[in-house]
mmCIF file of C-alpha atoms in Angstrom:
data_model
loop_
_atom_site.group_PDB
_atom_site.id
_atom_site.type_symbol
_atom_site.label_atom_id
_atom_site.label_comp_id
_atom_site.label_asym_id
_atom_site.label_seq_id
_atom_site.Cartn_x
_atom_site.Cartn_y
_atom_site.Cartn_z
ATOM 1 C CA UNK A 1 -135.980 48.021 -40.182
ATOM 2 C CA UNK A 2 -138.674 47.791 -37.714
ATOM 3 C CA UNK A 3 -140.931 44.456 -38.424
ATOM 4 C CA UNK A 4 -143.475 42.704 -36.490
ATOM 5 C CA UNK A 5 -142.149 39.929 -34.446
ATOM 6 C CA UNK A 6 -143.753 36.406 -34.518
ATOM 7 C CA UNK A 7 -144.229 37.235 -30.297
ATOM 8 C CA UNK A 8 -145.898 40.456 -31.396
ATOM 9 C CA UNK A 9 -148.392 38.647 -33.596
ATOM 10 C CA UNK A 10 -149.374 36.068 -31.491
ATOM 11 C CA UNK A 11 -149.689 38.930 -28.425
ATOM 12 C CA UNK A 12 -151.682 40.946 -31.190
ATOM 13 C CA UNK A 13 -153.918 37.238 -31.591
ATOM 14 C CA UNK A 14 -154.512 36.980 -28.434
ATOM 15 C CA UNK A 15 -156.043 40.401 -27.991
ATOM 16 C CA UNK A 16 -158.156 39.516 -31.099
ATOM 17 C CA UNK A 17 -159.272 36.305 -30.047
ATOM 18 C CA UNK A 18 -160.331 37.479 -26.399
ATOM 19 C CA UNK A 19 -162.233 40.300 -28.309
ATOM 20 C CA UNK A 20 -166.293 40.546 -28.919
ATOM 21 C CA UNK A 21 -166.641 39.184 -31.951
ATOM 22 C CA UNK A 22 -168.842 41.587 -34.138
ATOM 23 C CA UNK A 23 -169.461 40.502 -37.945
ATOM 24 C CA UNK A 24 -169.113 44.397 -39.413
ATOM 25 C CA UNK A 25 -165.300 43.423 -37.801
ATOM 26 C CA UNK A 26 -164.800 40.148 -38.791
ATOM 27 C CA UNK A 27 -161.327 41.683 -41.219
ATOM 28 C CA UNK A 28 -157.611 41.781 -40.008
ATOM 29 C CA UNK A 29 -155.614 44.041 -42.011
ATOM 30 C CA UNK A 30 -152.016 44.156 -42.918
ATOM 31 C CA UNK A 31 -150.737 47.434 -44.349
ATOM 32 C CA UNK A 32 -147.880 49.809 -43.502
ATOM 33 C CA UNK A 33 -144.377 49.502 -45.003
ATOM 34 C CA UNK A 34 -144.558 45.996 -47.035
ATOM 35 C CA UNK A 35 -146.524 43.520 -45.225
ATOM 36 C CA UNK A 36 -146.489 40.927 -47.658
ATOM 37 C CA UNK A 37 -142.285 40.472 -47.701
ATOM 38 C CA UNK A 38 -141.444 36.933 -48.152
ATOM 39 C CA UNK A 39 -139.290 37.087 -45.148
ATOM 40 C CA UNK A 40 -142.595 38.060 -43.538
ATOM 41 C CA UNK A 41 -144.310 34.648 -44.099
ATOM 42 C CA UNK A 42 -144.002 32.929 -40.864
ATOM 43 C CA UNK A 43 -145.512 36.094 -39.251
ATOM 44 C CA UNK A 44 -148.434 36.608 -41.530
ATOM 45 C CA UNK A 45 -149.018 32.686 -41.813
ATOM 46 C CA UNK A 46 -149.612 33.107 -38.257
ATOM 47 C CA UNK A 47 -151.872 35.596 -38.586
ATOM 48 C CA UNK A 48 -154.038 34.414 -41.460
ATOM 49 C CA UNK A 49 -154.047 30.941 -40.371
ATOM 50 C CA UNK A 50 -155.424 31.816 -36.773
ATOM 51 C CA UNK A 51 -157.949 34.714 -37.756
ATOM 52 C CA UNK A 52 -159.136 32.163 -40.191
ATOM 53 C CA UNK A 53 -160.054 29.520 -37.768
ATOM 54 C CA UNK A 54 -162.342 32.078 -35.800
ATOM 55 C CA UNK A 55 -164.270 33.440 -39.009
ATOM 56 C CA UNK A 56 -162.318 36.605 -39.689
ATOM 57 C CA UNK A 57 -160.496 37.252 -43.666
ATOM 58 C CA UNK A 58 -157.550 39.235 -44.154
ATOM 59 C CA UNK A 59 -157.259 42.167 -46.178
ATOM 60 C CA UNK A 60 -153.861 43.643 -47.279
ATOM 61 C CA UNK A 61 -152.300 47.031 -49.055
ATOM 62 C CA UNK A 62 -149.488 45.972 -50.359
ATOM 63 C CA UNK A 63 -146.732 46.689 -53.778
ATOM 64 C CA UNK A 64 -147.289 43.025 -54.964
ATOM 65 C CA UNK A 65 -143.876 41.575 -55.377
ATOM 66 C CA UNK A 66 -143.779 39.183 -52.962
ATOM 67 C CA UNK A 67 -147.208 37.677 -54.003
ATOM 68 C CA UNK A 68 -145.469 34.569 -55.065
ATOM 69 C CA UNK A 69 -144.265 33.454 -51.155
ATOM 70 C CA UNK A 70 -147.942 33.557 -50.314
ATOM 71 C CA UNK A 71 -150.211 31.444 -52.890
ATOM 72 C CA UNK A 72 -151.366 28.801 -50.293
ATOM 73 C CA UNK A 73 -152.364 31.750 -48.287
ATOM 74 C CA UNK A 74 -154.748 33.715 -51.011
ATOM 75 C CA UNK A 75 -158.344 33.055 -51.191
ATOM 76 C CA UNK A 76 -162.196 33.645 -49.594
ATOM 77 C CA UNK A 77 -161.135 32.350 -45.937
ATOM 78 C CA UNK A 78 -157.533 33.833 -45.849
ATOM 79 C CA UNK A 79 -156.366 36.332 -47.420
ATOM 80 C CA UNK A 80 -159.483 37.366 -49.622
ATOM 81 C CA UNK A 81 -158.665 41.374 -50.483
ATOM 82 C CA UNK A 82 -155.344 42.614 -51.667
ATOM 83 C CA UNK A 83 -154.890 46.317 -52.691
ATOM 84 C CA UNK A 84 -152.068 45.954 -55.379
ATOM 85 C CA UNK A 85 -150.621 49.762 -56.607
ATOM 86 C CA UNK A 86 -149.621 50.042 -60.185
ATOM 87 C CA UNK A 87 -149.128 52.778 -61.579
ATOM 88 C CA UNK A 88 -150.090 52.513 -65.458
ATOM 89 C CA UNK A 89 -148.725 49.991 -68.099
ATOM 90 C CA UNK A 90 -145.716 48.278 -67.520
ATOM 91 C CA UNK A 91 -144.068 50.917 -69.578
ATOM 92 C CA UNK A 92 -145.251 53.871 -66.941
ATOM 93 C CA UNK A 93 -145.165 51.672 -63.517
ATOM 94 C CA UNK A 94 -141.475 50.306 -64.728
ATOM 95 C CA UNK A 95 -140.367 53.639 -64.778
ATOM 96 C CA UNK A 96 -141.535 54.976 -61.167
ATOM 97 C CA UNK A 97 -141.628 51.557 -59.209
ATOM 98 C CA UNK A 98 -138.282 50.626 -59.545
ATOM 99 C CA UNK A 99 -137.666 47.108 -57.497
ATOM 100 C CA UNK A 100 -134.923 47.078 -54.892
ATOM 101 C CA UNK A 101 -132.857 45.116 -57.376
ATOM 102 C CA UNK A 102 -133.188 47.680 -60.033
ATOM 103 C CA UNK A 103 -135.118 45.195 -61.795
ATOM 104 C CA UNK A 104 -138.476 45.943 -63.421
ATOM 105 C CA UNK A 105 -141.564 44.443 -61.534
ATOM 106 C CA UNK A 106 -144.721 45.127 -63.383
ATOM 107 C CA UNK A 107 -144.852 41.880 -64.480
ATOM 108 C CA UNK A 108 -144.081 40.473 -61.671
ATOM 109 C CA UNK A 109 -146.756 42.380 -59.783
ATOM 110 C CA UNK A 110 -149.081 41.502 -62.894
ATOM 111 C CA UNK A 111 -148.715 37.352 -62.071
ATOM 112 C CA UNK A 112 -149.030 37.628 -58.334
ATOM 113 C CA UNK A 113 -152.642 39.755 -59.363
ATOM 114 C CA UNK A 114 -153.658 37.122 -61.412
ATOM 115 C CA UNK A 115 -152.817 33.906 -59.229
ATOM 116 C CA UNK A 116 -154.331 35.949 -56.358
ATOM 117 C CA UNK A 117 -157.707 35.857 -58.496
ATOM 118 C CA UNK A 118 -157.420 32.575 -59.662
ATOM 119 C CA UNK A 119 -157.071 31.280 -56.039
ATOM 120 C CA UNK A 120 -160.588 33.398 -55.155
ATOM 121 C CA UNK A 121 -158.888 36.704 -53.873
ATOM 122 C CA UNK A 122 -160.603 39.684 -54.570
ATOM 123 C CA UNK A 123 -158.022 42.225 -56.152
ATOM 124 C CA UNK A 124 -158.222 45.874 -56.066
ATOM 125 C CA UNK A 125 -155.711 47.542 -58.416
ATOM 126 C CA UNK A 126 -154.669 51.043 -57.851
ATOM 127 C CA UNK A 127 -153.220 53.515 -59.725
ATOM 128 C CA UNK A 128 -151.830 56.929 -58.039
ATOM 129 C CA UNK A 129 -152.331 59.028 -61.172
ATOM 130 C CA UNK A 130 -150.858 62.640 -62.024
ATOM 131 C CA UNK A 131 -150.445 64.275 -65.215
ATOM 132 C CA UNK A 132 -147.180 62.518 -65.793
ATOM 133 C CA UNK A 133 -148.842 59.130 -66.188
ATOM 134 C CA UNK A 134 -152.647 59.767 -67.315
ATOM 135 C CA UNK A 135 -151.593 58.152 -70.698
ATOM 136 C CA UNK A 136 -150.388 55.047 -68.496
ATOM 137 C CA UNK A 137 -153.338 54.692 -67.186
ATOM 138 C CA UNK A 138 -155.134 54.253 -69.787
ATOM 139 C CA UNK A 139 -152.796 51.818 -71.304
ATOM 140 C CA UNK A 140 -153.484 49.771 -68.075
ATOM 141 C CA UNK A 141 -157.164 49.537 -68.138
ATOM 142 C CA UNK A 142 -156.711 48.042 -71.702
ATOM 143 C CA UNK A 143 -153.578 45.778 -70.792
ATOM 144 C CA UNK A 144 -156.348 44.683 -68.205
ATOM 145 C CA UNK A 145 -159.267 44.263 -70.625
ATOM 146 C CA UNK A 146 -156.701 42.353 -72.884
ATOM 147 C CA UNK A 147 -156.124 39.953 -69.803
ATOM 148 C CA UNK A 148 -160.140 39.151 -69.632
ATOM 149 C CA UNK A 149 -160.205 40.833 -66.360
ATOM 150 C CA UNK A 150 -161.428 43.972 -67.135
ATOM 151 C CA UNK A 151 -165.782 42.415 -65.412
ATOM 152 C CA UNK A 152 -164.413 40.183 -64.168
ATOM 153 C CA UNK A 153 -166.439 40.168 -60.379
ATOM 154 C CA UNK A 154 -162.563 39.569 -58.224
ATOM 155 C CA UNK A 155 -160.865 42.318 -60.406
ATOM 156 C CA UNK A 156 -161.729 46.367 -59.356
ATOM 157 C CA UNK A 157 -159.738 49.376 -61.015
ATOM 158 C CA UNK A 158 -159.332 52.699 -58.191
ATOM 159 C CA UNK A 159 -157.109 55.653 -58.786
ATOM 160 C CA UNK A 160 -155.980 58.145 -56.471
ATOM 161 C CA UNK A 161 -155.381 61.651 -58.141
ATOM 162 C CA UNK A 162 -151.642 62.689 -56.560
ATOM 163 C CA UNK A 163 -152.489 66.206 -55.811
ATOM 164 C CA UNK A 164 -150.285 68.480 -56.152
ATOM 165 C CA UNK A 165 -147.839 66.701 -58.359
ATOM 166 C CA UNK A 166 -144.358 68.459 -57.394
ATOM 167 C CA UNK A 167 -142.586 67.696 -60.452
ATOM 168 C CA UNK A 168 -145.403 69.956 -62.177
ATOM 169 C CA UNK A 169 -143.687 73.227 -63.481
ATOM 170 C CA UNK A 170 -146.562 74.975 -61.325
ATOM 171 C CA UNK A 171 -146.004 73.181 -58.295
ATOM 172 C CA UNK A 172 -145.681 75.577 -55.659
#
């Protein structure tokens, strides 16, 4: 239950904007937990909105679902990198990412990905493969080719191989 207060962000601002600026630096990124939870906004409007004004993007690692709450804040000055997990097709990635309302979200995920590009956000879509979901993986790099974003320059693929995969039979 532990979230970052709007007092902790603008403490954390002010520790950023007193800082050398140095342009390898110039990022803030969210990650940890979900930072992107539309009860979140106010905090991470704050955020984006202020590193913006002194040069700096934002970056964020996040599941995706709550893309929707932040449209006006995706794009090259704001928040221009998202790390976005999927895990496969929507058949695979339905089936181990269920969504807190027991509701599929792949597609879901899938829209916030694609208004995130279409606002100038580059997207970098991970998969966290293991031999239970190789097949969906596949199936995802076509579903993505099928969507036109398979070159397209603000669309990367990554997968992390899950090592060792403990519902393996030789797990141990």
């Amino acid at each position: 239950e532990r979230r970052m207060s709007l007092e902790a962000a603008r403490r954390f601002l002010r520790v950023v904007e007193g800082s050398p600026r140095h342009p390898q630096r110039s990022v803030v990124e969210l990650f940890g937990g979900e930072p992107l939870l539309p009860m979140l906004r106010p905090v991470v409007e704050e955020i984006v909105l202020s590193v913006e004004k002194w040069g700096y993007v934002t970056r964020a690692t996040t599941n995706g679902t709550g893309l929707h709450a932040y449209t006006d804040l995706l794009g090259p000055t704001r928040i221009a990198e998202l790390q976005v997990s999927l895990d496969g097709s929507s058949e695979f990635h339905d089936k181990r990412r269920i969504g807190l309302a027991g509701k599929p979200t792949f597609h879901q995920i899938w829209a916030g990905i694609r208004q995130a590009i279409e606002c100038g956000t580059k997207v970098m879509v991970r998969a966290n493969l293991d031999r239970r979901n190789l097949e969906g993986f596949v199936k995802l790099v076509e579903f993505i080719e099928s969507e036109g974003l398979l070159d397209h320059p603000l669309c990367e693929i990554h997968y992390v191989d899950v090592q060792p995969d403990p519902v393996a039979p030789d797990y141990g």
